[in-house]
Coordinates of C-alpha atoms in Angstrom, one line a residue:
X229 CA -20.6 -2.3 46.1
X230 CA -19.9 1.3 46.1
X231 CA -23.2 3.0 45.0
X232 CA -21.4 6.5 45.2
X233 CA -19.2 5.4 41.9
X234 CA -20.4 6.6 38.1
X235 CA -18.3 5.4 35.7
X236 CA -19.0 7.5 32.4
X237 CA -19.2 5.1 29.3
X238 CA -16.9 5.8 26.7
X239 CA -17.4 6.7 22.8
X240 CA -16.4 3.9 20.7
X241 CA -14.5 5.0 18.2
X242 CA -13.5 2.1 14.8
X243 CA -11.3 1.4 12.6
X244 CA -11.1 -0.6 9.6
X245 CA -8.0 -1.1 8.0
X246 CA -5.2 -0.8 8.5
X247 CA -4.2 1.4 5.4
X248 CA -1.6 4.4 5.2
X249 CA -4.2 6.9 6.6
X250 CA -4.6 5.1 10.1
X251 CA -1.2 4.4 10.6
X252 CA -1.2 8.3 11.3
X253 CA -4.2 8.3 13.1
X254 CA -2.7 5.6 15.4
X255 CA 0.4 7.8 15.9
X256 CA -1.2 10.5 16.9
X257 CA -3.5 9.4 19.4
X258 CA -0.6 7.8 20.8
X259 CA 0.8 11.3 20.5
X260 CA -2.5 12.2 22.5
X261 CA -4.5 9.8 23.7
X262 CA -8.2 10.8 23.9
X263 CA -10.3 10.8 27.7
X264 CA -13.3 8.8 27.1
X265 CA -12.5 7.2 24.3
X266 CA -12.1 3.6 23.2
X267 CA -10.3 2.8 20.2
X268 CA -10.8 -0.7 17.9
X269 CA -8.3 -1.0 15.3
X270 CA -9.9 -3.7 12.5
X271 CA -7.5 -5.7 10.2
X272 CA -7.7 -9.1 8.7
X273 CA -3.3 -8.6 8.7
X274 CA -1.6 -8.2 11.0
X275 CA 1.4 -6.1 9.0
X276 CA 0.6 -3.4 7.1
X277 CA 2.0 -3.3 3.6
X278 CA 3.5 0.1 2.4
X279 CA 2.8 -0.1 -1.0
X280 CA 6.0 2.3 -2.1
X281 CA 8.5 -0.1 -1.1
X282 CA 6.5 -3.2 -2.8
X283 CA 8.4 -3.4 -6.1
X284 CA 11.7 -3.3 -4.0
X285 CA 10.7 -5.9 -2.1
X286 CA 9.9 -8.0 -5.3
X287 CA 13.6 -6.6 -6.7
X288 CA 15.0 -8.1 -3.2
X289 CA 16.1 -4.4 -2.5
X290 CA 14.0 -5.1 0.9
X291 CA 13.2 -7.4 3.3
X292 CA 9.8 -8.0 4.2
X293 CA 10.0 -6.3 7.8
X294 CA 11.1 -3.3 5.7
X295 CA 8.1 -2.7 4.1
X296 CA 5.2 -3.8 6.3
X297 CA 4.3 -2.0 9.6
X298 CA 3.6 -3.8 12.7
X299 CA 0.3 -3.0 13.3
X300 CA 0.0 -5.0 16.9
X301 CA 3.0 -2.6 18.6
X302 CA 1.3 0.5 17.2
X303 CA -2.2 0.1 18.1
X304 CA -0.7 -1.2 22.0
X305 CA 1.2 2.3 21.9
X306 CA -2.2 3.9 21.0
X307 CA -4.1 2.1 23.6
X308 CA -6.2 0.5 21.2
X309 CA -8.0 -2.9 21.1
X310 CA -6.2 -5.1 17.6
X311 CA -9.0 -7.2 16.4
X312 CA -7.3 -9.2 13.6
X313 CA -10.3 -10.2 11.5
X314 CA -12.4 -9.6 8.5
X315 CA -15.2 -7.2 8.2
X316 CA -17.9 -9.1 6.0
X317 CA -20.5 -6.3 6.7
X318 CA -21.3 -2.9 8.2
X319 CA -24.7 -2.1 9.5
X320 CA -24.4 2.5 9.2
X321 CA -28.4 2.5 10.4
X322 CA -27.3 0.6 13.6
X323 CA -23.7 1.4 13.7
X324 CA -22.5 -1.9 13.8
X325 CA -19.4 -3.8 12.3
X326 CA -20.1 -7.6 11.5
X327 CA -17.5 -10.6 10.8
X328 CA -18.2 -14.3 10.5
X329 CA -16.7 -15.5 13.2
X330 CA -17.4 -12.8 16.2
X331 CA -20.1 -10.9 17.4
X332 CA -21.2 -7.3 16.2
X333 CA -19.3 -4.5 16.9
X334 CA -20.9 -0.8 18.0
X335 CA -19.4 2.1 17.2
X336 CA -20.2 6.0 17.8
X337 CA -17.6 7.1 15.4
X338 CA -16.2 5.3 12.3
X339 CA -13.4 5.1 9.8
X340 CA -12.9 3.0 6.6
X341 CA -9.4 2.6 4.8
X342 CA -9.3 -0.5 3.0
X343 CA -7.5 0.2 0.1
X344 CA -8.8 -1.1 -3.0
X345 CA -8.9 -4.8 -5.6
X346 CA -7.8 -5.3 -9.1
X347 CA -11.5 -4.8 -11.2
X348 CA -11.5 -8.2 -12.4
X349 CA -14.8 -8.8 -14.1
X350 CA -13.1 -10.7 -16.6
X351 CA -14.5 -14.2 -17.0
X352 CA -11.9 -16.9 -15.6
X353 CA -9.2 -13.8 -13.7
X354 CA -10.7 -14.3 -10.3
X355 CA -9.4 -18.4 -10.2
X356 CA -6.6 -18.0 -12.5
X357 CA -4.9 -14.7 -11.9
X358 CA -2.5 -13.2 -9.1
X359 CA -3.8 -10.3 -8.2
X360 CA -2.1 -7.1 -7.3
X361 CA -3.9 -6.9 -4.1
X362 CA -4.2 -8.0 -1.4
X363 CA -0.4 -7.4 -1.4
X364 CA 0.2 -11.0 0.7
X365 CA -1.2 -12.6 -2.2
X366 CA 0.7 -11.2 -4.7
X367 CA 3.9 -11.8 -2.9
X368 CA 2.9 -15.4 -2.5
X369 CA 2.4 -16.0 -6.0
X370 CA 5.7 -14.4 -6.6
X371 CA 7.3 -16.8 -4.4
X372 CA 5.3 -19.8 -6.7
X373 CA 6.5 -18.1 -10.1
X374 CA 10.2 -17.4 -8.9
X375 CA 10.4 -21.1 -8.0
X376 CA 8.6 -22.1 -11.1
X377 CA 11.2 -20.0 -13.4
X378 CA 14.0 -21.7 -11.3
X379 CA 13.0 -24.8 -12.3
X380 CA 12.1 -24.7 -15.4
X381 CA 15.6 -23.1 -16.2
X382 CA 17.3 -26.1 -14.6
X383 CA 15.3 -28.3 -16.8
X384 CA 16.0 -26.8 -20.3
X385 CA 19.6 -27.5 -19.3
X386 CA 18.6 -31.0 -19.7
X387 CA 16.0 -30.8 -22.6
X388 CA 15.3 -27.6 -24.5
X389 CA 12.0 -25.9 -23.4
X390 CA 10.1 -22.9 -24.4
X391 CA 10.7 -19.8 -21.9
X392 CA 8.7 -19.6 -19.0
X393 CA 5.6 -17.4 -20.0
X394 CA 4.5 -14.5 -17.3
X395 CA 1.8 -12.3 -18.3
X396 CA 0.8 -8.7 -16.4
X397 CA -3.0 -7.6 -17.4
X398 CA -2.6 -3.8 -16.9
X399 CA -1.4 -0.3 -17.8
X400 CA -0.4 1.8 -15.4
X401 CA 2.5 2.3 -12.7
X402 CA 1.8 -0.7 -10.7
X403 CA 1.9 -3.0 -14.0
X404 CA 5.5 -1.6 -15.1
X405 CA 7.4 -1.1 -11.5
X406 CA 5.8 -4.9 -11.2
X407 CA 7.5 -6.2 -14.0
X408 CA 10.3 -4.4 -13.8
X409 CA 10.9 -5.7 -10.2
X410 CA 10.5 -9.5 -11.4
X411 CA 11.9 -9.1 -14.4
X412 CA 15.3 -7.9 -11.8
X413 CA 14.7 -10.5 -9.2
X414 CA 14.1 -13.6 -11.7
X415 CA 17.2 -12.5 -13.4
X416 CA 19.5 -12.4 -10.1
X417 CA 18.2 -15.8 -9.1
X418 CA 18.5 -17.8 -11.6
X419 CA 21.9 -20.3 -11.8
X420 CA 24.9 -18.9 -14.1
X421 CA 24.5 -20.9 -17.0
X422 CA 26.8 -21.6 -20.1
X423 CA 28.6 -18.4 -21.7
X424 CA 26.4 -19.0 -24.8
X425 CA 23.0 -19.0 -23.3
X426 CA 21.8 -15.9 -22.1
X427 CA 19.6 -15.7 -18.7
X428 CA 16.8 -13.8 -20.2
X429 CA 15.5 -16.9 -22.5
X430 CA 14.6 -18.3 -19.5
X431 CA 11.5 -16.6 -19.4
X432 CA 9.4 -13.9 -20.8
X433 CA 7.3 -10.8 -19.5
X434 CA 4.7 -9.2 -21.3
X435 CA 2.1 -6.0 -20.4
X436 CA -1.0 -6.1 -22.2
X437 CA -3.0 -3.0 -21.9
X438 CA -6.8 -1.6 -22.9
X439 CA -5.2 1.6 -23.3
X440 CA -3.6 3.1 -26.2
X441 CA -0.7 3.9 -24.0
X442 CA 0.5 2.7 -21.0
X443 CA 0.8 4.9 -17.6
X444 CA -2.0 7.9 -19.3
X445 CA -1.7 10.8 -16.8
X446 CA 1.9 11.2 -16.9
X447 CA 4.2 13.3 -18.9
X448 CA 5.1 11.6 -22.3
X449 CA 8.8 12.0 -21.4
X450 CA 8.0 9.7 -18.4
X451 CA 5.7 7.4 -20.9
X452 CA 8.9 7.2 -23.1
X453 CA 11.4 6.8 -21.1
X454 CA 9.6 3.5 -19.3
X455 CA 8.7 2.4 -22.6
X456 CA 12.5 2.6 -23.8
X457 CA 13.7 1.0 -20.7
X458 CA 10.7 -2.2 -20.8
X459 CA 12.3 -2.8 -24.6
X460 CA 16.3 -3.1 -23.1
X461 CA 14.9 -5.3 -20.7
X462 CA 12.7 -7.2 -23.2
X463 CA 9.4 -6.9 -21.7
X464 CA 6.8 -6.7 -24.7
X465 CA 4.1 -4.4 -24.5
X466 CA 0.9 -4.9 -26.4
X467 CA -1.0 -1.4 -26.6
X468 CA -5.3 -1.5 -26.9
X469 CA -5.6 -5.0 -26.2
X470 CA -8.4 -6.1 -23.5
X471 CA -8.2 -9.4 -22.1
X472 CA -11.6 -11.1 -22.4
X473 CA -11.2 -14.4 -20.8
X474 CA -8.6 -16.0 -18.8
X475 CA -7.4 -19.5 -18.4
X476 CA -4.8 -21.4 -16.6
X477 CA -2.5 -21.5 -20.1
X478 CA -4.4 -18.5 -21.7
X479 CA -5.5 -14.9 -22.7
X480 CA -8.2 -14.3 -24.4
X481 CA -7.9 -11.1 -26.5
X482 CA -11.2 -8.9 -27.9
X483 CA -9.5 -9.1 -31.2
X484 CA -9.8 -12.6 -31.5
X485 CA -6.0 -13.5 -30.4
X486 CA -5.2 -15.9 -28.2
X487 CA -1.9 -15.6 -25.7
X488 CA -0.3 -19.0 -24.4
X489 CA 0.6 -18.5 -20.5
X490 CA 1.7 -20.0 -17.6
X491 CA 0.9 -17.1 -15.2
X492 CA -0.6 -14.1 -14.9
X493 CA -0.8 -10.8 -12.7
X494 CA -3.9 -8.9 -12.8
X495 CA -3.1 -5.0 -12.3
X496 CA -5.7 -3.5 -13.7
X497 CA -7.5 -0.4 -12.2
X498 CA -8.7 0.1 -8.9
X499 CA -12.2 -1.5 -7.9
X500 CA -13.9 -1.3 -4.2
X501 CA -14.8 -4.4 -2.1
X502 CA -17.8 -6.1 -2.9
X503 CA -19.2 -6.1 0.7
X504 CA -19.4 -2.1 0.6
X505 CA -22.4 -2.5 -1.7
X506 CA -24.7 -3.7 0.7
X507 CA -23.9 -1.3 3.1
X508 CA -26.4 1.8 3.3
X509 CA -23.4 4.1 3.0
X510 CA -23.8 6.4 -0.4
X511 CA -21.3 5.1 -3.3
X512 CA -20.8 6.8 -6.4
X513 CA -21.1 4.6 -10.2
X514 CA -18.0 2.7 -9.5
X515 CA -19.0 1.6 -5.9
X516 CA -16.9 3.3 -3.9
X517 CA -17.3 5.5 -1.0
X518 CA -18.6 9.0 -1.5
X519 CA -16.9 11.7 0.9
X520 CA -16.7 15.5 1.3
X521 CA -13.9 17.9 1.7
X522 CA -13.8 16.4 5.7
X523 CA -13.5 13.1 4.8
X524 CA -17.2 11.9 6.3
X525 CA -19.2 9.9 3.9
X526 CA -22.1 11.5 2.6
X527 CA -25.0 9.6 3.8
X528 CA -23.4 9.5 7.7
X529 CA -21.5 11.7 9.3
X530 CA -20.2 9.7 11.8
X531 CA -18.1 7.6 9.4
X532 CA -15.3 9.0 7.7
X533 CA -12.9 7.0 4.9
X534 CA -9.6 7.5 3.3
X535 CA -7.5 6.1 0.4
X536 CA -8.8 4.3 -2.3
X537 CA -11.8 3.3 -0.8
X538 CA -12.8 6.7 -0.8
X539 CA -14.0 9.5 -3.5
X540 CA -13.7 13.0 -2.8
X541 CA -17.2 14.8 -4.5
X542 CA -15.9 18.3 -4.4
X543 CA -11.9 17.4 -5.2
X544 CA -11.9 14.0 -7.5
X545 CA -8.3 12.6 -7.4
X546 CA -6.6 9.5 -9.2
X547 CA -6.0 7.1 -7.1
X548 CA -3.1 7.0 -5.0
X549 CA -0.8 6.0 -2.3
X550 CA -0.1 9.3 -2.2
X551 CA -3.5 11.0 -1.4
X552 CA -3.8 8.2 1.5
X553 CA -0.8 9.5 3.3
X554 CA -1.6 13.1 2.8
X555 CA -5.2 12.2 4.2
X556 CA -3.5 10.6 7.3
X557 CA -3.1 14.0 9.9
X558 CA -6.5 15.7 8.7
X559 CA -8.4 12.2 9.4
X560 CA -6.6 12.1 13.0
X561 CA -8.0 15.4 13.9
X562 CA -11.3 14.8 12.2
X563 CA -11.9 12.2 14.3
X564 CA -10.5 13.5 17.5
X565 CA -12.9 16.5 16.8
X566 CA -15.6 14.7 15.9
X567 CA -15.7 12.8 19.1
X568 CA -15.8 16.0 21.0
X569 CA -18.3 17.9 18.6
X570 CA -15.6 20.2 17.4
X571 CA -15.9 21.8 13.6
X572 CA -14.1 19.5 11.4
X573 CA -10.5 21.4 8.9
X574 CA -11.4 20.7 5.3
X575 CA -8.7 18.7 3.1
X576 CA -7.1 19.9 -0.3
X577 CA -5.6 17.8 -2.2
X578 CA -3.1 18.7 -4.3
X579 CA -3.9 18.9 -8.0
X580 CA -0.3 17.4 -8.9
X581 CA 2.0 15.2 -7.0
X582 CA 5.3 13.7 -7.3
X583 CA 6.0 10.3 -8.5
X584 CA 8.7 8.1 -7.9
X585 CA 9.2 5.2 -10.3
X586 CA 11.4 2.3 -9.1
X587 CA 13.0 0.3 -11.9
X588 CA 13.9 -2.9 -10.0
X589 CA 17.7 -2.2 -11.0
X590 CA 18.8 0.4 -8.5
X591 CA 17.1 3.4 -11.0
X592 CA 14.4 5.2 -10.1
X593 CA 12.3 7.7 -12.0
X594 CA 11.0 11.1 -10.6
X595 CA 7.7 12.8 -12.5
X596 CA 5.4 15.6 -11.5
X597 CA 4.5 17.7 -14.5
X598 CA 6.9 18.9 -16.8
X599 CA 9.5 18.0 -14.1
X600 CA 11.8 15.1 -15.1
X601 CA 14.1 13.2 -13.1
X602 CA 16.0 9.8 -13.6
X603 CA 19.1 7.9 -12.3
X604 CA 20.2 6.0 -9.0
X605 CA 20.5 9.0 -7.1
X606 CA 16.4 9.5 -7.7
X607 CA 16.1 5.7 -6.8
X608 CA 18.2 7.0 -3.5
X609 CA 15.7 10.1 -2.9
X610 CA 12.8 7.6 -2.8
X611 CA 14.6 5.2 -0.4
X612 CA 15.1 8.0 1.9
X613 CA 11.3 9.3 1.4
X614 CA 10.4 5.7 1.9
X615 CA 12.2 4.3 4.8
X616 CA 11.7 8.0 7.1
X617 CA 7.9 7.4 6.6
X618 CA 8.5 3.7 7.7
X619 CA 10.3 5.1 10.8
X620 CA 7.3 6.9 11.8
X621 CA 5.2 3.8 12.6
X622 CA 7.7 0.7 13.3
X623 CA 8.8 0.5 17.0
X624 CA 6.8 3.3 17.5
X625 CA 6.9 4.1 21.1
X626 CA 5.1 7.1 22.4
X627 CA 7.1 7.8 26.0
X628 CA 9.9 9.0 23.2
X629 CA 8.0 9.9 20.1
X630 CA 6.6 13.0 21.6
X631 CA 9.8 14.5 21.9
X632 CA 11.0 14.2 18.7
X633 CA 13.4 11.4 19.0
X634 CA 13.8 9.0 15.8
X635 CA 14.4 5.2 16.5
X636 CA 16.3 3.4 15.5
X637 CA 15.0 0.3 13.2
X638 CA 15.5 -3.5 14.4
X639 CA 16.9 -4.0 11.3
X640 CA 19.3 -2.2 8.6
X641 CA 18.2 -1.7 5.2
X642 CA 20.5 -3.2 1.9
X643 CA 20.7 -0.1 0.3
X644 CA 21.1 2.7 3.0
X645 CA 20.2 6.3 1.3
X646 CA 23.6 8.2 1.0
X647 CA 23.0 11.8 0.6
X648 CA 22.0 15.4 1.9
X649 CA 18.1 15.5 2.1
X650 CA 17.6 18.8 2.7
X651 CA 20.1 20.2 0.1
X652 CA 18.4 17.6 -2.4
X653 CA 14.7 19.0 -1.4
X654 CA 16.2 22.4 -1.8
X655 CA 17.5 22.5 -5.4
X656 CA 14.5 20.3 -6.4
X657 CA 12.2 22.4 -4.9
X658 CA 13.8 25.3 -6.9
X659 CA 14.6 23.5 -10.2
X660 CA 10.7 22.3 -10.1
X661 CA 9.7 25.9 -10.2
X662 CA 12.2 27.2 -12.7
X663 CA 12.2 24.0 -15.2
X664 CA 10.5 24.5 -19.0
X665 CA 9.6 22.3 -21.2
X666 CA 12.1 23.0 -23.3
X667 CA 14.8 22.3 -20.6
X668 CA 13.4 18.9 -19.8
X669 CA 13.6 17.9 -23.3
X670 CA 17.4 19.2 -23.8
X671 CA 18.3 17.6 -20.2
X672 CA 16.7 14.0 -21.7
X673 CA 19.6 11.6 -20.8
X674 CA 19.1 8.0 -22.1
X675 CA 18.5 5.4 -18.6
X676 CA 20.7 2.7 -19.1
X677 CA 20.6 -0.3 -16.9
X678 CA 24.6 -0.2 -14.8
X679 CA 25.5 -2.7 -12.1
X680 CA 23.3 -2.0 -9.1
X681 CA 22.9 -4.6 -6.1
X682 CA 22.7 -7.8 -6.7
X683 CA 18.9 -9.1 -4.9
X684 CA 19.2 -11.8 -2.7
X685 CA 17.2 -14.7 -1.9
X686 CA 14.9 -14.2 1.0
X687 CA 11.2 -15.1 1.8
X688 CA 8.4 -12.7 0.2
X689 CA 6.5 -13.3 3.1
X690 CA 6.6 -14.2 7.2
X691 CA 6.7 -18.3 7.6
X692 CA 4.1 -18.2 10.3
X693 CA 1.0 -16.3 9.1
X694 CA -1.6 -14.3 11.6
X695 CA -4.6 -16.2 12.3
X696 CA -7.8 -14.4 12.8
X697 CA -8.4 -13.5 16.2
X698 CA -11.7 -15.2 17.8
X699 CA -13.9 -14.2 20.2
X700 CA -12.0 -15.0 24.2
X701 CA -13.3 -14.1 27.1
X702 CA -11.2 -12.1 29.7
X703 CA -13.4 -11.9 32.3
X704 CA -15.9 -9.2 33.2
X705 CA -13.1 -6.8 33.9
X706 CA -11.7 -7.1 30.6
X707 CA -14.9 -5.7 28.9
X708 CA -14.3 -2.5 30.6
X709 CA -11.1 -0.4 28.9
X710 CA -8.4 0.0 31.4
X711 CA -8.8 3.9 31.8
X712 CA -11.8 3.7 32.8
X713 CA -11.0 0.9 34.6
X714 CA -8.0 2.6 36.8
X715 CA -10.1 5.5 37.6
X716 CA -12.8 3.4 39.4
X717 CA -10.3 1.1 41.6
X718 CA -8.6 4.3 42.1
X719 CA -11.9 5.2 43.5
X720 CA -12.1 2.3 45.7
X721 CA -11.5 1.8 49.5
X722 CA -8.4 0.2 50.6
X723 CA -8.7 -2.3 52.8
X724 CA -7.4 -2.5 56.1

C-alpha cells in the first residue's frame, strides 16, 4: 500500500427530483463538472414529465418520448450517481436522505424539487379519483377511461346506454387544458358511427369548481374566451360547487346535490408531500417549503428547493411550471457556489408571465396581462417554446453541448412548428408593450374549433415500467467516485 497517497473526500452533493429545475442543474454541471464533488440524482421515475406538453400528449399531439426527459442519459452526462427510488424521509439535523428499501444517504449540500399533489382532503378522492399528479398516474387512468369510452360506445350500438360520465374536480388551467385534451382525443378515437348519431353522446365532461369562476388570476378576456370555447365543445361547468365526498359512481356536492359518475380527475390546487412534514425543515401554513431570495430553506442553509415544493418568503408567486424553469440556472450556480463557499445571486421572479393555453384541437391561447392572443399559430409558438426546451435535456451529450451545437431528436414530432421565431418574439415583444385594453377588446376574434390533426392512437405510457433501484454492491472500488478514483491509480506505480 502506498502510504504517500491522500485521497481528499469529496462533498456530496443531492438531489431529489427530478423536476424542471434540476434538469438545468444537471446540464450545467455537465457543462462544468465540479472537482471534488459527488453528485446523487434521487427519482422514484426514471423520465421526467414536462408538464407543458402533458395536454398534447393526452390530445395525441405527442408521443410519450416527446414529453418526458430521460433522466438516466442526463445524469451519466453529468457524472452523477441515478438512484431510481423513493425518498420516504429526510433527516436536515443529520443530513441524511432515507427510503424503504436502501440505506441512508449523507449529504453536505441538498436540493428538493418535487413538484407538488392534488390537495385531496376530500373524504373518498384518495381511492376513487385520478389524480393530476404524479403525471404517470394520470396518464394511466387515461389510458383506462379512453378504453372504457371505447367500449361503452360500441355497446350502445347494440343497446341504448347513458353517455359515459367523466368528471374533473378543479378550476384552474390544468382542469380546462385536461378536458379539453380528452375531450379531443376521446372524440378522434372513437369508431365512425351512423350519420344520425353524433360522437359527442358518447360521453360527457364536466368541471366542477369551488370558485366562482374558473382560472381566477387571468384576464377575463382569457376567462371568456375558455368558457365560450368549453360550451362549443359541450363541457359543463358548474361554478361555486365543492365536492364533499367522493364515490366510485358519485360527487357529493356541499349543496346537498348529488352527481352520478363513472370517473373522476382530481385537479384541484397544489398541496406538498406528506413526508415533508416530519422533516425539521421550516414550512409555511400550507406545508410547504419555506425559502429565501437564494433559494435555501430557511431553517438550513445547506438545502435549497425549487418549483412547487417551494415558497419564496420575500417574492410569493402562484404556482407554476413557469417559475421552476426560471429557477433552474440560479439553483445551478447556487449550488455550485455553495459548495465552494462562494456568496450565493439572489432570484427575482417576475411579477407576470406568459401563458400558453393548449386547446387539444390544434389552438392554443396566449395570456399575460392585458395581452391577448389566440389561434393555431399561438398553439405553433408554444410547440416551438416547448420542444427547444425539450432539446436542451434529451440526448444531451456534453462533448458537443458546450459548443453550442443543437441535436438532433431520436424522434420527429407530429406537428413540427412552422415559422420565424425570432420575427414572432420580435413583434410580440413590441405589440406586448404597445397593446391597451381597449385594443385587446376590439381585436377579440371569436376561437372556433377548424380541422387540425387528427390524434392517433398510441400508448400514454412506456410498456415496461422502471423498477426501483436496490441496494448492489460493486465492489469496494465502486464506493469511491471515479475521479477520485483515476487520480489515485494515476498515482500508482506501474509494474514492471
Amino acid at each position: 500500500m502506498n502510504n504517500g497517497i491522500r485521497v481528499k473526500l469529496e462533498k456530496q452533493l443531492v438531489l431529489v427530483g427530478g423536476g424542471h429545475s434540476h434538469l438545468e442543474v444537471l446540464r450545467q454541471f455537465a457543462l462544468k463538472p465540479m472537482p471534488s464533488t459527488h453528485l446523487t440524482l434521487i427519482s422514484d421515475q426514471a423520465q421526467a414529465p414536462y408538464s407543458g406538453m402533458i395536454p398534447g400528449l393526452i390530445a395525441g399531439h405527442y408521443h410519450f418520448d416527446e414529453s418526458h426527459v430521460d433522466l438516466r442519459p442526463l445524469a451519466q452526462s453529468a457524472n452523477a450517481q441515478f438512484i431510481v427510488n423513493r425518498v420516504e424521509y429526510i433527516d436536515a439535523n443529520k443530513r441524511e436522505v432515507h427510503f424503504n428499501s436502501r440505506p441512508p444517504l449523507h449529504y453536505d449540500v441538498l436540493s428538493i424539487n418535487i413538484g407538488s399533489v392534488p390537495h385531496a382532503d376530500v373524504i373518498g378522492a384518495t381511492e376513487h379519483a385520478i389524480p393530476v399528479k404524479p403525471v404517470n398516474k394520470l396518464l394511466a387512468g387515461i389510458g383506462t377511461i379512453k378504453e372504457q369510452v371505447v367500449q361503452h360506445h360500441l355497446n350502445s350500438d347494440q343497446n341504448p346506454l347513458p353517455p359515459f360520465k367523466l368528471a374533473i374536480v378543479g378550476g384552474g388551467v390544468s382542469s380546462v387544458e385536461v378536458a379539453l385534451s380528452i375531450q379531443y382525443a376521446l372524440t378522434q378515437s372513437l369508431p365512425q358511427r351512423p350519420r344520425n348519431k353524433d360522437k359527442t353522446t358518447a360521453f360527457t365532461i364536466d368541471i366542477y369548481c369551488a370558485d366562482s369562476m374558473i382560472m381566477r388570476g387571468h384576464s377575463k378576456t382569457a376567462r371568456h374566451t375558455l368558457t365560450t370555447l368549453l360550451a362549443q365543445q359541450h363541457i359543463n361547468v358548474h361554478l361555486s360547487t365543492t365536492i364533499t365526498q367522493v364515490t366510485a359512481t358519485t360527487l357529493f356536492a356541499n349543496d346537498g346535490k348529488q352527481y352520478p359518475i363513472d370517473k373522476v380527475i382530481w385537479a384541484t390546487s397544489a398541496s406538498p408531500h406528506h413526508w415533508l412534514k416530519e422533516t425539521a425543515l421550516s414550512t409555511d401554513t400550507n406545508g410547504f417549503l419555506l425559502i429565501n431570495r437564494f433559494l435555501q430553506t430557511q431553517s438550513h442553509t445547506n438545502v435549497f428547493a425549487a418549483g412547487d415544493i417551494a415558497s419564496s418568503v420575500d417574492c410569493p408567486r402562484p404556482k407554476s411550471g413557469v417559475f421552476a424553469v426560471r429557477q433552474g440556472p440560479f439553483l445551478a450556480q447556487n449550488l455550485q457556489r455553495k459548495l465552494v463557499n462562494e456568496p450565493l445571486k439572489p432570484f427575482r421572479p417576475q411579477k407576470k408571465f406568459l401563458s400558453l393555453i393548449g386547446t387539444g384541437n390544434g389552438y392554443a391561447i396566449a395570456s399575460k396581462g392585458l395581452f391577448f392572443a389566440k389561434g393555431a399559430w399561438v398553439w405553433r409558438w408554444k410547440q416551438h417554446i416547448d420542444l427547444t426546451f425539450m432539446a436542451k435535456y434529451n440526448n444531451f451529450d456534453n462533448r458537443y453541448a458546450k459548443f453550442g451545437f443543437i441535436h438532433k431528436p431520436m424522434y420527429e414530432p407530429k406537428s413540427l412548428p412552422r415559422f420565424d421565431s425570432s420575427s414572432l418574439a420580435s413583434v410580440i415583444e413590441k405589440t406586448m408593450e404597445k397593446i391597451t385594453k381597449k385594443d385587446t377588446k376590439k381585436n377579440l376574434r371569436q376561437l372556433t374549433p377548424q380541422n387540425s390533426p387528427n390524434a392517433l392512437d398510441h400508448p400514454l405510457v412506456p410498456d415496461k415500467p422502471h423498477e426501483p433501484d436496490t441496494m448492489r454492491c460493486g465492489g469496494c472500488a465502486a464506493k469511491l467516485p471515479s475521479q477520485s478514483l483515476y487520480r489515485v491509480l494515476r498515482q500508482l506505480p506501474s509494474s514492471g
